[in-house]
Coordinates of C-alpha atoms and ligand atoms in Angstrom, one line a residue:
M1 CA 18.5 9.5 -12.1
C2 CA 21.4 11.4 -13.5
G3 CA 24.5 12.0 -11.5
I4 CA 26.8 15.1 -11.5
V5 CA 30.4 15.6 -10.4
A6 CA 32.2 19.0 -10.3
Y7 CA 35.7 19.7 -9.2
V8 CA 37.9 23.1 -8.8
G9 CA 41.2 23.0 -7.3
A10 CA 44.8 22.1 -8.0
K11 CA 44.8 18.5 -9.2
D12 CA 44.3 17.0 -12.8
C13 CA 40.6 17.0 -12.7
A14 CA 39.5 14.6 -15.4
P15 CA 40.5 11.4 -13.3
I16 CA 38.7 12.8 -10.6
L17 CA 35.4 13.6 -12.4
V18 CA 35.4 9.9 -13.8
E19 CA 35.9 8.0 -10.7
G20 CA 33.1 10.3 -9.2
L21 CA 31.0 9.3 -11.6
R22 CA 31.9 5.2 -11.1
R23 CA 31.0 5.9 -7.6
L24 CA 27.4 7.2 -8.9
E25 CA 26.7 4.0 -11.7
Y26 CA 24.4 2.6 -9.0
R27 CA 21.7 5.8 -10.1
G28 CA 21.6 4.0 -13.4
Y29 CA 22.9 6.0 -16.8
D30 CA 23.0 5.6 -20.7
S31 CA 25.4 8.0 -21.5
A32 CA 28.4 10.2 -19.8
G33 CA 30.3 13.3 -20.2
L34 CA 32.4 16.2 -19.1
A35 CA 33.6 19.4 -19.2
V36 CA 37.0 20.7 -18.8
H37 CA 38.9 24.1 -18.7
T38 CA 41.9 23.0 -20.7
G39 CA 43.7 26.6 -21.1
R40 CA 41.9 26.5 -24.7
G41 CA 38.9 27.2 -23.2
V42 CA 36.1 25.1 -22.1
E43 CA 36.0 21.3 -23.8
I44 CA 33.7 18.5 -23.7
V45 CA 33.8 14.8 -24.3
R46 CA 30.7 12.8 -24.3
A47 CA 30.2 9.0 -25.3
V48 CA 26.9 6.8 -25.2
G49 CA 26.9 3.7 -22.9
K50 CA 29.3 2.6 -20.1
L51 CA 31.9 5.0 -18.5
S52 CA 34.7 2.6 -20.1
N53 CA 33.6 3.9 -23.6
L54 CA 33.8 7.4 -22.0
D55 CA 37.3 6.4 -20.8
A56 CA 38.4 5.4 -24.4
A57 CA 36.9 8.7 -25.7
L58 CA 39.2 10.5 -23.0
R59 CA 42.1 8.4 -24.4
K60 CA 41.6 9.5 -27.9
Q61 CA 40.6 13.4 -26.9
P62 CA 42.5 13.7 -23.2
L63 CA 41.4 16.8 -21.3
V64 CA 43.7 18.4 -18.9
G65 CA 42.8 21.1 -16.5
T66 CA 41.8 21.6 -12.9
T67 CA 38.2 23.0 -13.4
G68 CA 35.5 20.9 -14.7
I69 CA 32.0 19.5 -14.4
S70 CA 30.7 15.8 -15.3
H71 CA 27.8 13.5 -15.8
T72 CA 26.3 10.6 -16.4
R73 CA 22.6 10.5 -17.8
W74 CA 19.4 8.5 -17.0
A75 CA 17.4 9.9 -20.3
T76 CA 14.1 11.7 -19.9
H77 CA 13.6 13.7 -22.9
G78 CA 15.3 12.7 -26.0
R79 CA 17.0 9.3 -26.7
P80 CA 20.2 8.1 -25.5
S81 CA 22.8 9.2 -27.9
E82 CA 26.1 11.3 -27.9
A83 CA 24.5 14.7 -28.7
N84 CA 21.8 14.4 -25.8
A85 CA 24.6 13.6 -23.2
H86 CA 25.6 16.0 -21.1
P87 CA 27.6 18.7 -21.3
H88 CA 25.5 20.9 -23.2
V89 CA 26.9 24.0 -24.5
A90 CA 25.8 27.3 -25.6
G91 CA 28.3 30.5 -26.4
K92 CA 30.6 30.5 -23.4
V93 CA 29.0 28.0 -21.1
A94 CA 28.7 24.2 -20.3
V95 CA 26.0 23.0 -18.3
V96 CA 25.3 19.5 -16.6
H97 CA 21.8 18.9 -15.2
N98 CA 19.8 16.4 -13.0
G99 CA 15.9 17.0 -13.5
I100 CA 13.2 17.9 -15.7
I101 CA 12.6 21.4 -16.8
E102 CA 8.9 21.7 -17.1
N103 CA 8.9 24.5 -19.3
H104 CA 11.1 23.8 -21.7
L105 CA 9.1 23.8 -24.6
A106 CA 7.7 27.2 -24.3
L107 CA 11.3 28.3 -23.4
R108 CA 12.7 26.5 -26.5
R109 CA 10.3 27.9 -28.7
E110 CA 11.0 31.6 -27.3
L111 CA 14.6 30.8 -27.7
E112 CA 14.5 29.2 -31.4
A113 CA 12.6 32.2 -32.5
K114 CA 15.3 34.5 -31.1
G115 CA 17.9 32.6 -33.5
A116 CA 19.2 30.0 -30.8
K117 CA 20.2 26.8 -32.3
F118 CA 19.7 23.6 -30.6
S119 CA 21.7 20.9 -31.3
S120 CA 20.2 18.1 -28.8
D121 CA 16.4 17.2 -27.9
T122 CA 17.4 17.8 -24.2
D123 CA 15.4 20.2 -21.8
T124 CA 18.9 21.0 -20.1
E125 CA 20.0 22.7 -23.5
I126 CA 17.4 25.4 -22.7
V127 CA 19.2 26.2 -19.5
A128 CA 23.0 26.9 -21.4
H129 CA 20.9 29.0 -23.8
L130 CA 19.5 30.9 -21.1
I131 CA 22.6 31.6 -19.5
D132 CA 24.3 32.5 -22.5
E133 CA 21.8 34.8 -23.2
A134 CA 21.9 36.4 -20.1
Q135 CA 25.8 36.9 -20.5
R136 CA 25.2 38.4 -23.9
G137 CA 22.8 40.7 -22.3
G138 CA 25.6 41.7 -19.9
K139 CA 25.7 39.7 -16.7
T140 CA 29.3 39.2 -16.6
Q141 CA 29.8 37.4 -13.6
L142 CA 28.6 33.8 -14.2
V143 CA 27.0 33.4 -11.0
E144 CA 24.7 36.4 -11.9
A145 CA 24.0 34.7 -15.6
V146 CA 23.0 31.6 -13.8
R147 CA 20.7 33.5 -11.6
A148 CA 19.2 35.4 -14.2
A149 CA 18.4 31.9 -16.1
L150 CA 17.0 30.1 -13.2
A151 CA 14.5 32.8 -12.5
R152 CA 13.1 31.6 -15.9
V153 CA 12.8 27.9 -15.6
H154 CA 10.0 25.8 -13.6
G155 CA 10.6 22.4 -12.8
A156 CA 13.3 20.1 -11.0
Y157 CA 17.0 21.1 -11.1
A158 CA 20.4 20.4 -9.7
I159 CA 23.0 22.1 -11.8
A160 CA 26.5 22.6 -12.3
V161 CA 27.7 25.5 -14.9
V162 CA 31.4 26.4 -16.3
S163 CA 32.3 29.3 -18.4
S164 CA 35.7 29.7 -20.6
D165 CA 35.9 33.5 -18.8
A166 CA 35.6 32.0 -15.6
P167 CA 38.4 29.4 -15.4
D168 CA 38.8 28.7 -11.6
E169 CA 35.0 29.0 -10.9
I170 CA 32.0 26.2 -10.8
V171 CA 28.5 27.8 -10.2
V172 CA 25.8 25.1 -9.0
A173 CA 22.3 25.5 -8.2
K174 CA 19.5 23.3 -6.9
D175 CA 16.0 22.8 -6.5
Q176 CA 14.1 19.4 -5.7
S177 CA 17.1 17.0 -7.3
P178 CA 19.8 16.6 -5.0
L179 CA 23.3 18.1 -4.6
V180 CA 25.9 18.4 -2.2
L181 CA 28.7 20.1 -1.9
G182 CA 32.4 18.2 -0.9
I183 CA 34.7 20.8 1.1
G184 CA 38.4 19.7 0.6
E185 CA 41.7 21.2 1.3
G186 CA 42.4 24.0 -1.3
E187 CA 39.4 22.2 -3.2
M188 CA 35.9 22.0 -3.9
L189 CA 33.6 19.5 -5.1
A190 CA 29.9 19.0 -5.7
A191 CA 27.9 15.6 -6.5
S192 CA 24.3 14.1 -6.8
D193 CA 25.5 12.1 -3.9
I194 CA 28.1 11.6 -1.1
P195 CA 29.8 8.2 -2.8
A196 CA 31.2 10.6 -5.0
L197 CA 32.9 13.1 -2.5
L198 CA 34.2 10.5 0.0
A199 CA 37.6 9.6 -1.9
H200 CA 38.3 13.2 -1.4
T201 CA 36.5 14.6 1.8
R202 CA 34.0 13.6 4.4
D203 CA 33.2 17.3 5.0
V204 CA 30.0 18.0 3.4
I205 CA 27.1 20.6 2.7
F206 CA 24.0 19.9 1.5
L207 CA 22.6 22.6 -0.4
Q208 CA 18.9 23.1 0.2
D209 CA 15.9 24.0 -2.8
G210 CA 16.3 27.4 -4.0
E211 CA 20.2 27.6 -3.4
M212 CA 23.0 28.2 -5.6
A213 CA 26.9 28.3 -4.7
L214 CA 29.9 29.6 -6.4
L215 CA 32.8 27.1 -6.2
K216 CA 36.0 28.1 -6.0
R217 CA 39.3 26.4 -4.5
S218 CA 39.1 28.7 -1.8
G219 CA 35.5 27.8 -0.7
A220 CA 31.9 28.0 -1.5
E221 CA 29.8 31.0 -1.8
I222 CA 26.4 29.9 -1.1
T223 CA 23.2 32.0 -1.7
K224 CA 19.7 31.9 -2.5
L225 CA 18.6 32.1 -5.9
D226 CA 17.6 35.9 -4.8
G227 CA 21.0 36.7 -4.0
T228 CA 20.5 36.8 0.0
K229 CA 23.7 35.4 1.5
V230 CA 23.2 31.7 3.2
E231 CA 25.3 30.3 6.1
R232 CA 25.3 26.7 6.6
P233 CA 27.3 24.6 9.1
V234 CA 29.3 21.9 7.5
K235 CA 28.4 18.0 8.3
R236 CA 31.2 15.1 8.7
I237 CA 29.9 12.0 7.0
D238 CA 31.0 8.6 8.8
W239 CA 29.3 6.3 6.2
S240 CA 30.9 3.7 4.4
A241 CA 31.0 3.8 0.8
T242 CA 28.3 1.2 0.6
Q243 CA 26.2 2.7 3.0
A244 CA 26.4 6.0 1.3
E245 CA 25.2 4.1 -2.0
K246 CA 22.1 3.3 -0.1
G247 CA 21.7 6.7 1.1
G248 CA 22.3 5.0 4.7
Y249 CA 19.2 2.7 4.2
K250 CA 20.2 -1.0 4.5
H251 CA 19.2 -2.1 1.2
F252 CA 18.1 -0.3 -2.1
M253 CA 14.5 -2.0 -1.9
L254 CA 14.0 0.3 1.3
K255 CA 15.6 3.3 -0.1
E256 CA 13.4 3.0 -3.2
I257 CA 10.4 2.5 -1.0
H258 CA 10.9 6.0 0.7
E259 CA 11.9 7.2 -2.3
Q260 CA 8.2 7.1 -3.6
P261 CA 6.8 10.5 -3.0
R262 CA 9.7 12.0 -4.8
A263 CA 9.0 9.0 -8.0
I264 CA 5.6 10.4 -7.9
E265 CA 6.1 14.0 -8.1
D266 CA 8.6 13.3 -10.8
T267 CA 6.1 11.8 -12.8
L268 CA 3.2 14.2 -12.4
R269 CA 5.8 17.2 -13.2
G270 CA 4.6 19.5 -16.3
R271 CA 2.1 17.0 -17.0
I272 CA -1.0 18.4 -15.1
D273 CA -3.0 21.5 -16.3
Q274 CA -5.2 21.8 -13.1
T275 CA -6.8 25.3 -15.2
E276 CA -8.1 23.1 -17.8
G277 CA -8.6 20.0 -15.7
D278 CA -6.6 18.1 -18.3
I279 CA -3.3 16.1 -19.1
V280 CA -0.7 18.0 -21.3
D281 CA -0.2 15.4 -24.1
G282 CA 3.4 15.8 -24.6
E283 CA 4.8 12.6 -25.6
I284 CA 1.7 10.4 -24.8
G285 CA 0.2 10.9 -28.6
I286 CA -3.3 10.2 -27.7
T287 CA -5.2 13.1 -29.5
P288 CA -9.2 13.9 -29.1
E289 CA -9.7 11.8 -32.5
I290 CA -7.7 8.8 -31.3
A291 CA -9.3 8.8 -28.0
K292 CA -12.7 9.0 -29.6
R293 CA -12.1 6.1 -32.0
I294 CA -10.8 3.6 -29.2
T295 CA -13.5 0.6 -28.6
R296 CA -11.4 -1.2 -26.2
V297 CA -8.5 -0.7 -23.9
Y298 CA -6.0 -3.7 -23.7
F299 CA -3.4 -3.7 -21.0
V300 CA -0.4 -6.0 -21.2
A301 CA 2.1 -6.6 -18.6
C302 CA 3.7 -9.2 -16.3
G303 CA 4.2 -9.5 -12.8
T304 CA 4.2 -6.1 -10.8
S305 CA 3.3 -4.1 -13.7
A306 CA 0.3 -6.3 -14.3
H307 CA -1.0 -5.5 -11.1
A308 CA -0.3 -1.7 -11.8
A309 CA -2.3 -2.3 -15.0
M310 CA -5.2 -3.8 -13.3
A311 CA -6.2 -0.7 -11.1
G312 CA -5.6 1.2 -14.7
R313 CA -8.4 -1.1 -15.8
Y314 CA -10.5 -0.1 -13.3
W315 CA -9.8 4.1 -13.7
V316 CA -10.0 4.0 -17.8
E317 CA -13.6 2.2 -17.1
Q318 CA -14.8 4.6 -14.4
L319 CA -13.5 7.7 -16.2
A320 CA -13.3 7.1 -19.6
R321 CA -16.0 4.3 -19.8
I322 CA -14.1 2.4 -22.1
P323 CA -14.3 -1.5 -22.0
S324 CA -11.0 -2.3 -20.7
T325 CA -9.0 -5.7 -20.1
V326 CA -5.8 -6.6 -18.8
E327 CA -3.6 -9.9 -19.8
I328 CA -0.3 -11.0 -18.7
G329 CA 2.1 -10.8 -21.5
S330 CA 2.9 -14.4 -21.7
E331 CA -0.8 -15.5 -22.4
V332 CA -1.1 -13.0 -25.1
R333 CA 2.0 -14.2 -27.1
Y334 CA 0.8 -18.0 -26.6
R335 CA -3.0 -17.7 -27.6
E336 CA -4.3 -16.2 -31.0
P337 CA -5.7 -12.8 -29.2
V338 CA -8.0 -10.9 -31.6
F339 CA -6.7 -7.3 -31.9
T340 CA -8.3 -4.5 -33.9
N341 CA -7.4 -1.1 -35.0
T342 CA -9.7 0.5 -32.8
D343 CA -8.0 -1.1 -29.7
L344 CA -5.5 1.0 -27.7
V345 CA -3.1 -1.3 -26.2
V346 CA -1.2 -0.2 -23.5
A347 CA 1.9 -1.7 -22.4
V348 CA 3.3 -1.6 -18.8
S349 CA 6.7 -2.3 -18.0
Q350 CA 9.4 -0.7 -15.5
S351 CA 12.5 -1.8 -17.8
G352 CA 10.7 -1.4 -21.2
E353 CA 12.3 -4.7 -22.3
T354 CA 10.4 -7.7 -21.0
A355 CA 10.1 -10.4 -23.6
D356 CA 6.8 -11.3 -22.7
T357 CA 5.2 -7.7 -22.9
L358 CA 7.2 -7.0 -26.0
A359 CA 5.7 -10.2 -27.9
A360 CA 2.6 -9.1 -27.1
V361 CA 3.1 -5.6 -28.3
K362 CA 4.3 -6.9 -31.7
A363 CA 1.1 -9.3 -32.0
A364 CA -1.0 -6.1 -31.3
K365 CA 0.9 -4.0 -33.6
A366 CA 0.5 -6.4 -36.8
S367 CA -3.1 -5.6 -36.2
G368 CA -3.0 -1.9 -36.5
A369 CA -4.0 -1.3 -33.1
H370 CA -2.6 2.1 -31.3
I371 CA 0.0 1.1 -29.0
L372 CA 1.1 3.1 -25.8
A373 CA 4.2 2.0 -23.7
V374 CA 4.0 3.0 -19.8
A375 CA 7.8 2.4 -19.1
N376 CA 10.6 3.9 -17.0
V377 CA 13.6 3.3 -19.2
L378 CA 13.5 5.5 -22.1
D379 CA 14.1 4.6 -25.3
S380 CA 14.0 1.1 -24.4
A381 CA 12.6 -2.0 -26.7
I382 CA 8.7 -1.7 -25.8
P383 CA 8.4 2.4 -26.1
R384 CA 10.6 2.1 -29.3
M385 CA 8.0 -0.3 -30.8
S386 CA 5.0 1.6 -29.4
D387 CA 3.0 4.7 -31.1
G388 CA 3.6 6.9 -28.1
A389 CA 5.0 6.8 -24.4
L390 CA 4.1 7.7 -21.1
Y391 CA 7.3 7.6 -19.6
T392 CA 7.2 7.2 -15.5
H393 CA 10.4 9.2 -14.0
A394 CA 10.9 6.9 -11.1
G395 CA 14.9 7.0 -12.1
P396 CA 16.8 3.4 -11.9
E397 CA 15.2 0.8 -9.7
I398 CA 18.1 -1.3 -8.3
G399 CA 16.3 -3.8 -5.7
V400 CA 14.8 -6.6 -8.0
A401 CA 11.1 -6.2 -6.4
S402 CA 9.5 -3.4 -7.8
T403 CA 8.2 -0.3 -5.7
K404 CA 8.8 3.1 -6.5
C405 CA 8.1 2.1 -10.2
F406 CA 4.9 0.4 -9.4
T407 CA 3.7 3.8 -7.7
A408 CA 4.8 6.0 -10.6
Q409 CA 2.9 3.2 -12.9
L410 CA -0.5 3.7 -10.9
A411 CA 0.3 7.6 -11.1
A412 CA 0.7 7.5 -14.7
L413 CA -2.3 5.3 -15.4
L414 CA -4.7 7.4 -13.6
M415 CA -3.3 10.1 -15.6
L416 CA -3.8 8.1 -18.8
A417 CA -7.5 7.5 -17.6
V418 CA -8.2 11.3 -16.9
C419 CA -6.5 12.0 -20.4
L420 CA -9.3 9.6 -22.2
G421 CA -12.2 10.8 -20.1
R422 CA -11.5 14.4 -20.9
R423 CA -11.0 13.8 -24.6
R424 CA -14.0 11.5 -25.0
G425 CA -16.3 13.8 -22.9
T426 CA -16.9 11.4 -20.1
L427 CA -15.1 13.4 -17.7
S428 CA -16.2 16.8 -16.7
A429 CA -13.2 19.5 -15.7
D430 CA -14.4 19.7 -12.3
G431 CA -14.4 15.9 -11.7
S432 CA -10.7 15.9 -13.2
R433 CA -9.5 18.5 -11.2
R434 CA -10.9 16.7 -7.9
I435 CA -9.1 13.7 -9.1
L436 CA -5.7 15.7 -10.4
D437 CA -5.7 17.8 -7.2
A438 CA -5.8 14.7 -4.7
L439 CA -2.9 13.1 -7.1
Q440 CA -0.6 15.9 -6.9
H441 CA -1.3 16.0 -2.8
A442 CA -0.6 12.2 -2.7
P443 CA 2.9 12.4 -2.4
H444 CA 2.5 14.2 0.8
Q445 CA -0.1 11.6 2.0
M446 CA 2.6 8.8 0.9
R447 CA 5.3 10.5 3.4
E448 CA 2.6 10.1 6.1
V449 CA 2.3 6.6 5.7
L450 CA 6.2 6.0 5.0
A451 CA 6.7 7.6 8.8
K452 CA 4.6 4.4 10.1
A453 CA 7.7 2.4 9.2
D454 CA 8.4 1.3 12.5
E455 CA 4.9 0.1 13.4
I456 CA 5.1 -1.8 10.3
K457 CA 8.3 -3.3 11.6
A458 CA 6.7 -4.2 14.8
I459 CA 3.9 -6.0 13.0
A460 CA 6.3 -7.7 10.7
K461 CA 8.2 -9.2 13.7
K462 CA 4.9 -10.7 15.1
H463 CA 4.1 -12.4 12.2
L464 CA 7.5 -14.1 11.4
K465 CA 6.5 -17.7 12.0
A466 CA 4.2 -17.4 9.4
R467 CA 4.2 -20.2 6.5
D468 CA 1.4 -18.8 4.5
M469 CA -0.5 -15.5 4.3
L470 CA -3.7 -14.4 2.8
F471 CA -4.1 -11.0 1.1
L472 CA -7.7 -9.6 0.0
G473 CA -9.1 -6.3 -1.2
R474 CA -11.9 -5.1 -3.4
G475 CA -11.8 -2.9 -6.5
T476 CA -8.6 -1.2 -6.9
G477 CA -7.8 -2.7 -3.5
Y478 CA -7.9 -6.2 -5.3
P479 CA -4.4 -5.4 -7.3
I480 CA -3.1 -4.2 -4.4
A481 CA -4.0 -7.1 -2.6
L482 CA -2.0 -9.0 -5.5
E483 CA 0.9 -6.8 -5.0
G484 CA 1.1 -7.3 -1.5
A485 CA 1.1 -11.1 -1.9
L486 CA 3.9 -11.1 -4.6
K487 CA 5.9 -8.6 -2.6
L488 CA 6.0 -10.9 0.4
K489 CA 6.7 -14.1 -1.5
E490 CA 9.4 -12.8 -3.9
I491 CA 11.6 -11.6 -1.1
S492 CA 10.6 -13.2 2.3
Y493 CA 9.9 -16.6 0.4
I494 CA 6.8 -17.0 2.6
H495 CA 3.8 -18.5 0.4
A496 CA 1.3 -15.5 0.2
E497 CA -2.1 -15.5 -1.9
G498 CA -3.8 -12.3 -3.1
Y499 CA -7.3 -12.7 -3.8
A500 CA -10.2 -10.3 -4.6
A501 CA -12.1 -10.3 -1.0
G502 CA -15.4 -11.1 -2.9
E503 CA -13.9 -14.5 -3.8
M504 CA -13.0 -15.5 -0.3
K505 CA -16.1 -17.4 0.1
H506 CA -15.6 -19.5 -3.1
G507 CA -12.4 -21.3 -1.8
P508 CA -9.7 -19.6 0.3
I509 CA -11.9 -19.2 3.5
A510 CA -11.2 -22.9 3.8
L511 CA -7.3 -21.9 4.5
I512 CA -8.3 -19.6 7.3
D513 CA -7.5 -20.9 11.2
E514 CA -5.9 -18.9 14.0
E515 CA -2.4 -19.5 12.4
M516 CA -3.1 -17.5 9.3
P517 CA -2.2 -13.6 8.8
V518 CA -4.7 -12.3 6.5
V519 CA -4.0 -8.8 5.2
V520 CA -7.1 -6.9 4.3
V521 CA -6.8 -3.7 2.4
C522 CA -10.1 -2.2 3.7
P523 CA -10.0 1.7 3.2
R524 CA -13.1 3.7 3.4
D525 CA -14.4 3.6 -0.4
A526 CA -17.2 2.6 -2.2
H527 CA -16.6 -1.3 -1.2
Y528 CA -15.9 -0.6 2.4
E529 CA -18.8 -2.2 3.8
K530 CA -18.5 -5.3 1.6
T531 CA -14.8 -5.7 2.8
F532 CA -15.6 -5.0 6.3
S533 CA -17.7 -8.0 6.2
N534 CA -14.9 -10.1 4.9
M535 CA -12.9 -9.0 7.6
Q536 CA -15.7 -10.0 10.0
E537 CA -15.4 -13.8 8.3
V538 CA -11.7 -13.9 8.8
K539 CA -12.2 -13.0 12.7
A540 CA -14.9 -15.3 13.2
R541 CA -12.7 -18.0 12.2
E542 CA -9.8 -16.7 14.3
G543 CA -7.6 -15.7 11.5
Q544 CA -4.8 -13.0 12.5
L545 CA -6.1 -10.1 11.2
I546 CA -4.0 -7.1 9.7
A547 CA -6.0 -4.3 8.3
V548 CA -5.1 -1.5 6.3
A549 CA -7.6 1.0 6.9
T550 CA -8.7 4.7 6.8
E551 CA -7.3 6.9 9.8
G552 CA -10.0 7.2 12.5
D553 CA -11.9 3.8 11.4
L554 CA -13.5 3.1 14.5
D555 CA -15.5 0.4 13.5
V556 CA -12.3 -1.4 12.2
A557 CA -10.5 -0.8 15.4
Q558 CA -13.5 -2.2 17.0
L559 CA -13.5 -5.4 15.3
L560 CA -9.6 -6.1 15.6
L561 CA -10.1 -5.6 19.2
D562 CA -13.0 -8.2 19.5
G563 CA -11.0 -10.2 17.3
Q564 CA -8.6 -11.4 19.6
P565 CA -8.3 -14.8 19.4
P566 CA -9.6 -16.8 22.8
Q567 CA -6.9 -17.5 25.4
S568 CA -7.8 -21.1 25.4
A569 CA -6.4 -20.9 21.6
R570 CA -3.3 -19.0 22.5
S571 CA -2.5 -21.4 25.3
S572 CA -3.0 -24.6 23.3
R573 CA -0.4 -23.3 21.1
G574 CA 2.3 -22.7 23.6
G575 CA 1.0 -19.0 24.3
S576 CA 3.3 -17.5 21.7
S577 CA 2.9 -19.2 18.4
F578 CA 0.8 -16.5 16.9
P579 CA 0.3 -13.0 18.0
P580 CA -2.8 -12.0 19.5
A581 CA -2.6 -8.1 19.4
I582 CA -4.3 -5.6 17.3
D583 CA -2.7 -5.0 13.8
L584 CA -3.9 -1.9 12.4
I585 CA -2.2 0.2 9.8
E586 CA -3.6 3.7 9.0
I587 CA -3.9 5.6 6.1
P588 CA -4.9 9.1 5.4
K589 CA -8.2 10.1 4.3
A590 CA -7.9 10.5 0.5
E591 CA -10.1 10.3 -2.8
P592 CA -10.7 7.0 -3.7
E593 CA -8.6 7.2 -6.9
I594 CA -5.7 7.9 -4.5
L595 CA -6.2 4.9 -2.3
P596 CA -4.1 2.8 -4.1
L597 CA -1.1 4.6 -3.8
L598 CA -1.2 4.6 -0.2
T599 CA -2.4 1.3 0.8
V600 CA 0.4 -0.5 -1.2
I601 CA 2.9 1.2 1.0
P602 CA 2.3 -0.7 4.5
L603 CA 2.2 -3.9 2.0
Q604 CA 5.8 -3.1 0.6
L605 CA 7.3 -2.4 4.1
L606 CA 5.6 -5.2 5.7
A607 CA 7.1 -7.6 3.0
Y608 CA 10.7 -5.8 3.3
Y609 CA 10.6 -6.2 7.3
M610 CA 9.7 -9.8 7.1
A611 CA 12.1 -10.6 4.5
D612 CA 14.9 -8.5 6.4
L613 CA 14.3 -10.2 9.8
K614 CA 14.3 -13.5 8.1
G615 CA 17.9 -12.6 6.9
T616 CA 17.0 -13.0 3.1
D617 CA 18.7 -11.3 0.4
V618 CA 16.2 -8.4 0.1
D619 CA 17.6 -6.9 -3.0
Q620 CA 18.3 -10.0 -5.2
P621 CA 15.9 -12.4 -3.9
R622 CA 16.8 -16.0 -5.1
N623 CA 15.8 -17.1 -8.6
L624 CA 15.0 -13.7 -9.8
A625 CA 16.1 -10.9 -12.5
K626 CA 15.5 -7.5 -12.7
T627 CA 15.0 -7.5 -16.3
V628 CA 13.3 -10.8 -17.9
T629 CA 14.2 -10.5 -21.3
V630 CA 13.7 -14.7 -22.0
E631 CA 10.3 -16.5 -22.3
Ligands
F6R1 C1 8.2 -7.8 -9.0 C2 8.8 -7.6 -10.4 C3 8.1 -7.9 -11.4 C4 8.1 -7.3 -12.8 C5 8.0 -8.1 -14.0 C6 7.8 -7.4 -15.0 O1 8.7 -7.5 -8.0 O2 9.4 -6.5 -10.3 O3 7.4 -9.1 -11.2 O4 7.2 -6.3 -12.3 O5 9.0 -8.8 -14.1 O6 9.0 -6.4 -15.4 P1 8.7 -5.1 -16.1 O7 8.0 -4.1 -15.3 O8 10.2 -4.7 -16.0 O9 8.1 -5.4 -17.4

């Protein structure tokens, strides 16, 4: 998730820009740069790595001027390098960009055919060339040239642009990526987020999708992309700097839970060919020949990523009919697993650096297996070692407990299963279109589930005294049960077990009594009736049922009502040691493949609120690290 800061005013802008970028460091980045009008035209300085490297580069080549744009890059297209760092320059213009340009390949081919020379692998450079082309074609006003360029672009963007022939102007625009304007005294700023503005002003305007603004010292002229004028009131921000970094949420984890719909949208962007009912191959590298050669899909991953991999196995088996297996990285590395050159090894890792997963990939590579990384950090160790990569575009995840990367992994793995199914001929175009349609609708449904946060908080409050909890699910509900238990134990320190619902009778049923909350993932799917009988078994033993079910499921509602513990049991424990009420969390009706993306959200929120109400350190739970680069 890149960061943008722009300034036009009377002060020397480079220190303001770098300080602004520092305030956006929480967004994650791998390189940084700025462009300033120096009187000699627009000059740029860029550096890979931390902002201290940019500081050092600026000491060697100071940029002095009062109009400038700057950027921290979280790589999505093109590895982290100075050439790929922003700003990108074409002709007189320099551009910084946050987002993903979907049609960048087609535009790049077209521009190259007309003679444009590219100096990076980024999608952003296309925007610079399009603006340059518009300027050469007679759009002498920068704002008009940017407008003409954006008319050609599909995707998500927030951009800031300067041009050497407009020394007192910055043009910014946004669609689906954030951008906020800061209104100072005789100065204007723009940034990806509020923390970058707070040292200068608390008066802001949130630009809306499809809007652009011409920034001058005297103020901002906001228009829609078609040129219609926009009047928008100024808002006064009273957040502290720390509150602002978390977007007003109490913890990064809660912010990231709420960012999930956007993380899915960004992960799907540009990858779905709805007409053909197929996945755009891009960097995945699974040609029809490779897809047909595969005799086994072998997922390797750890922790939460292994739970996503388990769902991936179900989908690959159902949709592509390839035998599949999931193993946790640490077990692969200490056995002598048999890989063959017809295996597709899928390494799933948020960080792309997990030592156990990396070691498993090394072992598989030695045997000639085809390796595909599903990672969130571009060019990290696991994708570097792989034959192809299917990146999740969830943006940096700061909370140690993974949430938005998990659902982004689910979306990526479902796309992989569709891709394999289509290329092997086991999935029809119609079948695929049904799934892809549902997947594109999922972010909307996820927002509906997120709107139930207060209901889930109330349920969390009732179960705060629990010392143990059980999570049950079937089919793809099983990895979701495991994930719910993992989330709860790692941040609230309440002991929790996740089980396949069918395993309940083989042991865990012995744990159930009136003090045991049992979370059952029971949406209306092919396994519904079986899971429903598990709930009846829990009820018969007076366990405290918390059901995640499909909206309007009267059977579940009735079961929960009937399942209230008898009055005698309640009073024998002082009447309040366990909650007697109905704990039903409804999710919208959805296609079966989409259910895990919806059912996991209540479990994440339940874990979050139980931990927060207990007062634990939610973002940095004890003993845990975000990236585990040791055995
Ligand atoms: C749990 C969690 C961990 C990670 C695991 C693998 O919330 O975040 O279980 O999933 O350490 O990390 P990655 O995905 O970076 O390989």
